């Protein structure tokens, strides 16, 4: 057995655990067969989650497409991490769902039908079942976290993730103040004033 080494200090380990929890947040509850519209929405949210995870480790010389493909190939379960399938998912699942609100011509999406997941039909369409797709993504997050624990890339990834944090803070317009109004903003713009109407997600920091 090869020992996994890491240079993470205890604070960084804590932030890595918070990153894992954040990436896995939002898994949908069990959907009934008649909840197709909600399943469609959840497919789009899942595609966004995968894209976000891949972007966290995108290299300077990589396109978004290639960062996605590398993430899928490196972290998805064996049998569902083929490079050609990863490119298909980017184009006909992620991009088509998010930009055109429909699956692309080479994919079909469903929910509650695990037997169809990663199967192809006579038109060579790849079927993606929501619940299994979520399990694939969850497995990829575990692989991603393990990779970061043993890689110097953890500094870059955690730094990027920290910059994505947001807070709910008071918003006072220049003219016509509204009592109790709050907005969402980046963590770095958070008000430090005490306010009973403010709920803030703390800006996570780690010594890099």
GROMACS .gro file of C-alpha atoms in nm:
model
  208
    1UNK     CA    1   0.000   0.000   0.000
    2UNK     CA    2   0.135   0.343  -0.094
    3UNK     CA    3   0.110   0.598   0.185
    4UNK     CA    4  -0.057   0.926   0.094
    5UNK     CA    5   0.144   1.224   0.214
    6UNK     CA    6   0.009   1.571   0.271
    7UNK     CA    7   0.140   1.910   0.367
    8UNK     CA    8  -0.195   2.036   0.494
    9UNK     CA    9  -0.204   2.190   0.839
   10UNK     CA   10  -0.502   2.139   1.069
   11UNK     CA   11  -0.668   2.464   0.958
   12UNK     CA   12  -0.638   2.369   0.592
   13UNK     CA   13  -0.780   2.024   0.669
   14UNK     CA   14  -1.081   2.194   0.825
   15UNK     CA   15  -1.133   2.415   0.520
   16UNK     CA   16  -1.095   2.110   0.295
   17UNK     CA   17  -1.374   1.940   0.492
   18UNK     CA   18  -1.589   2.252   0.446
   19UNK     CA   19  -1.516   2.247   0.072
   20UNK     CA   20  -1.628   1.883   0.053
   21UNK     CA   21  -1.953   1.961   0.236
   22UNK     CA   22  -2.015   2.262   0.012
   23UNK     CA   23  -1.962   2.065  -0.310
   24UNK     CA   24  -2.202   1.793  -0.191
   25UNK     CA   25  -2.471   2.036  -0.080
   26UNK     CA   26  -2.806   2.027  -0.257
   27UNK     CA   27  -2.861   1.659  -0.336
   28UNK     CA   28  -3.232   1.632  -0.417
   29UNK     CA   29  -3.481   1.427  -0.220
   30UNK     CA   30  -3.641   1.121  -0.377
   31UNK     CA   31  -3.852   1.237  -0.668
   32UNK     CA   32  -4.178   1.072  -0.769
   33UNK     CA   33  -4.228   0.951  -1.128
   34UNK     CA   34  -4.459   1.249  -1.194
   35UNK     CA   35  -4.199   1.507  -1.086
   36UNK     CA   36  -4.031   1.525  -1.424
   37UNK     CA   37  -4.008   1.905  -1.431
   38UNK     CA   38  -3.829   1.910  -1.097
   39UNK     CA   39  -3.597   1.632  -1.216
   40UNK     CA   40  -3.517   1.840  -1.524
   41UNK     CA   41  -3.429   2.135  -1.301
   42UNK     CA   42  -3.214   1.912  -1.083
   43UNK     CA   43  -3.022   1.786  -1.386
   44UNK     CA   44  -2.932   2.147  -1.462
   45UNK     CA   45  -2.826   2.212  -1.103
   46UNK     CA   46  -2.611   1.900  -1.104
   47UNK     CA   47  -2.444   2.002  -1.430
   48UNK     CA   48  -2.366   2.335  -1.266
   49UNK     CA   49  -2.218   2.159  -0.962
   50UNK     CA   50  -1.988   1.945  -1.176
   51UNK     CA   51  -1.880   2.251  -1.373
   52UNK     CA   52  -1.802   2.439  -1.054
   53UNK     CA   53  -1.591   2.156  -0.914
   54UNK     CA   54  -1.397   2.127  -1.239
   55UNK     CA   55  -1.340   2.504  -1.253
   56UNK     CA   56  -1.184   2.503  -0.907
   57UNK     CA   57  -0.889   2.305  -1.043
   58UNK     CA   58  -0.875   2.458  -1.393
   59UNK     CA   59  -0.517   2.523  -1.508
   60UNK     CA   60  -0.405   2.849  -1.664
   61UNK     CA   61  -0.359   2.693  -2.007
   62UNK     CA   62  -0.688   2.497  -2.003
   63UNK     CA   63  -1.021   2.578  -2.159
   64UNK     CA   64  -1.335   2.517  -1.956
   65UNK     CA   65  -1.403   2.216  -2.177
   66UNK     CA   66  -1.066   2.059  -2.111
   67UNK     CA   67  -1.085   2.130  -1.737
   68UNK     CA   68  -1.424   1.952  -1.731
   69UNK     CA   69  -1.289   1.656  -1.930
   70UNK     CA   70  -0.984   1.622  -1.704
   71UNK     CA   71  -1.204   1.634  -1.393
   72UNK     CA   72  -1.436   1.362  -1.527
   73UNK     CA   73  -1.149   1.139  -1.645
   74UNK     CA   74  -0.954   1.182  -1.322
   75UNK     CA   75  -1.230   1.166  -1.063
   76UNK     CA   76  -1.542   0.991  -1.199
   77UNK     CA   77  -1.598   0.619  -1.133
   78UNK     CA   78  -1.434   0.372  -1.369
   79UNK     CA   79  -1.665   0.298  -1.660
   80UNK     CA   80  -1.806   0.650  -1.660
   81UNK     CA   81  -1.481   0.842  -1.695
   82UNK     CA   82  -1.409   0.789  -2.064
   83UNK     CA   83  -1.273   1.102  -2.233
   84UNK     CA   84  -1.516   1.082  -2.523
   85UNK     CA   85  -1.810   1.051  -2.283
   86UNK     CA   86  -1.675   1.342  -2.078
   87UNK     CA   87  -1.675   1.561  -2.388
   88UNK     CA   88  -2.024   1.441  -2.473
   89UNK     CA   89  -2.145   1.535  -2.125
   90UNK     CA   90  -1.994   1.881  -2.158
   91UNK     CA   91  -2.159   1.950  -2.492
   92UNK     CA   92  -2.493   1.768  -2.480
   93UNK     CA   93  -2.567   1.767  -2.107
   94UNK     CA   94  -2.398   2.059  -1.937
   95UNK     CA   95  -2.391   2.315  -2.220
   96UNK     CA   96  -2.716   2.220  -2.390
   97UNK     CA   97  -2.915   2.210  -2.065
   98UNK     CA   98  -2.776   2.536  -1.930
   99UNK     CA   99  -2.769   2.739  -2.252
  100UNK     CA  100  -3.058   2.591  -2.451
  101UNK     CA  101  -3.276   2.441  -2.176
  102UNK     CA  102  -3.282   2.103  -2.348
  103UNK     CA  103  -3.060   1.794  -2.363
  104UNK     CA  104  -2.843   1.771  -2.671
  105UNK     CA  105  -2.914   1.523  -2.954
  106UNK     CA  106  -2.669   1.265  -2.819
  107UNK     CA  107  -2.807   1.245  -2.464
  108UNK     CA  108  -3.134   1.159  -2.292
  109UNK     CA  109  -3.210   1.240  -1.929
  110UNK     CA  110  -3.441   1.072  -1.682
  111UNK     CA  111  -3.493   1.012  -1.310
  112UNK     CA  112  -3.590   0.714  -1.099
  113UNK     CA  113  -3.476   0.465  -1.366
  114UNK     CA  114  -3.138   0.341  -1.253
  115UNK     CA  115  -3.132   0.054  -1.502
  116UNK     CA  116  -3.111   0.307  -1.786
  117UNK     CA  117  -2.814   0.500  -1.648
  118UNK     CA  118  -2.520   0.513  -1.887
  119UNK     CA  119  -2.702   0.295  -2.141
  120UNK     CA  120  -2.728   0.380  -2.510
  121UNK     CA  121  -3.023   0.339  -2.742
  122UNK     CA  122  -3.033   0.253  -3.113
  123UNK     CA  123  -2.962   0.619  -3.192
  124UNK     CA  124  -2.648   0.600  -2.973
  125UNK     CA  125  -2.790   0.847  -2.723
  126UNK     CA  126  -2.637   0.823  -2.376
  127UNK     CA  127  -2.900   0.808  -2.100
  128UNK     CA  128  -2.826   0.992  -1.775
  129UNK     CA  129  -3.039   0.903  -1.474
  130UNK     CA  130  -3.049   1.181  -1.215
  131UNK     CA  131  -2.999   0.977  -0.900
  132UNK     CA  132  -2.710   0.777  -1.043
  133UNK     CA  133  -2.557   1.088  -1.194
  134UNK     CA  134  -2.560   1.240  -0.846
  135UNK     CA  135  -2.390   0.929  -0.706
  136UNK     CA  136  -2.124   0.956  -0.977
  137UNK     CA  137  -2.068   1.320  -0.889
  138UNK     CA  138  -2.054   1.245  -0.515
  139UNK     CA  139  -1.790   0.978  -0.580
  140UNK     CA  140  -1.594   1.230  -0.786
  141UNK     CA  141  -1.597   1.478  -0.498
  142UNK     CA  142  -1.448   1.216  -0.266
  143UNK     CA  143  -1.178   1.147  -0.525
  144UNK     CA  144  -1.119   1.520  -0.573
  145UNK     CA  145  -1.075   1.578  -0.199
  146UNK     CA  146  -0.832   1.285  -0.172
  147UNK     CA  147  -0.637   1.425  -0.466
  148UNK     CA  148  -0.617   1.769  -0.306
  149UNK     CA  149  -0.499   1.623   0.023
  150UNK     CA  150  -0.194   1.479  -0.155
  151UNK     CA  151  -0.132   1.755  -0.410
  152UNK     CA  152   0.021   2.104  -0.392
  153UNK     CA  153  -0.285   2.217  -0.592
  154UNK     CA  154  -0.480   2.237  -0.265
  155UNK     CA  155  -0.355   2.592  -0.212
  156UNK     CA  156  -0.490   2.710  -0.546
  157UNK     CA  157  -0.822   2.527  -0.515
  158UNK     CA  158  -0.897   2.637  -0.159
  159UNK     CA  159  -0.796   2.992  -0.245
  160UNK     CA  160  -1.038   2.998  -0.538
  161UNK     CA  161  -1.314   2.847  -0.330
  162UNK     CA  162  -1.269   3.104  -0.055
  163UNK     CA  163  -1.318   3.384  -0.307
  164UNK     CA  164  -1.657   3.235  -0.400
  165UNK     CA  165  -1.805   3.280  -0.054
  166UNK     CA  166  -2.108   3.504  -0.018
  167UNK     CA  167  -2.297   3.666   0.267
  168UNK     CA  168  -2.638   3.815   0.336
  169UNK     CA  169  -2.585   4.172   0.446
  170UNK     CA  170  -2.778   4.497   0.499
  171UNK     CA  171  -2.833   4.703   0.184
  172UNK     CA  172  -2.897   5.074   0.233
  173UNK     CA  173  -2.974   5.262  -0.091
  174UNK     CA  174  -2.834   5.614  -0.121
  175UNK     CA  175  -3.188   5.749  -0.146
  176UNK     CA  176  -3.492   5.611   0.033
  177UNK     CA  177  -3.355   5.368   0.292
  178UNK     CA  178  -3.570   5.059   0.353
  179UNK     CA  179  -3.563   4.918   0.705
  180UNK     CA  180  -3.449   4.558   0.728
  181UNK     CA  181  -3.359   4.517   0.360
  182UNK     CA  182  -3.089   4.259   0.290
  183UNK     CA  183  -2.904   4.139  -0.020
  184UNK     CA  184  -2.655   3.868  -0.116
  185UNK     CA  185  -2.303   3.980  -0.193
  186UNK     CA  186  -1.949   3.851  -0.203
  187UNK     CA  187  -1.794   3.783   0.134
  188UNK     CA  188  -1.526   4.047   0.086
  189UNK     CA  189  -1.797   4.316   0.063
  190UNK     CA  190  -1.968   4.207   0.384
  191UNK     CA  191  -2.064   4.472   0.635
  192UNK     CA  192  -1.892   4.439   0.972
  193UNK     CA  193  -2.169   4.623   1.152
  194UNK     CA  194  -2.391   4.432   1.391
  195UNK     CA  195  -2.747   4.404   1.260
  196UNK     CA  196  -3.041   4.191   1.378
  197UNK     CA  197  -3.152   4.156   1.013
  198UNK     CA  198  -2.819   4.023   0.888
  199UNK     CA  199  -2.728   3.658   0.853
  200UNK     CA  200  -2.373   3.618   0.727
  201UNK     CA  201  -2.176   3.321   0.607
  202UNK     CA  202  -1.827   3.387   0.747
  203UNK     CA  203  -1.545   3.441   0.500
  204UNK     CA  204  -1.332   3.129   0.539
  205UNK     CA  205  -0.961   3.194   0.549
  206UNK     CA  206  -0.670   2.955   0.563
  207UNK     CA  207  -0.301   3.020   0.590
  208UNK     CA  208  -0.161   2.928   0.247
   0.00000   0.00000   0.00000
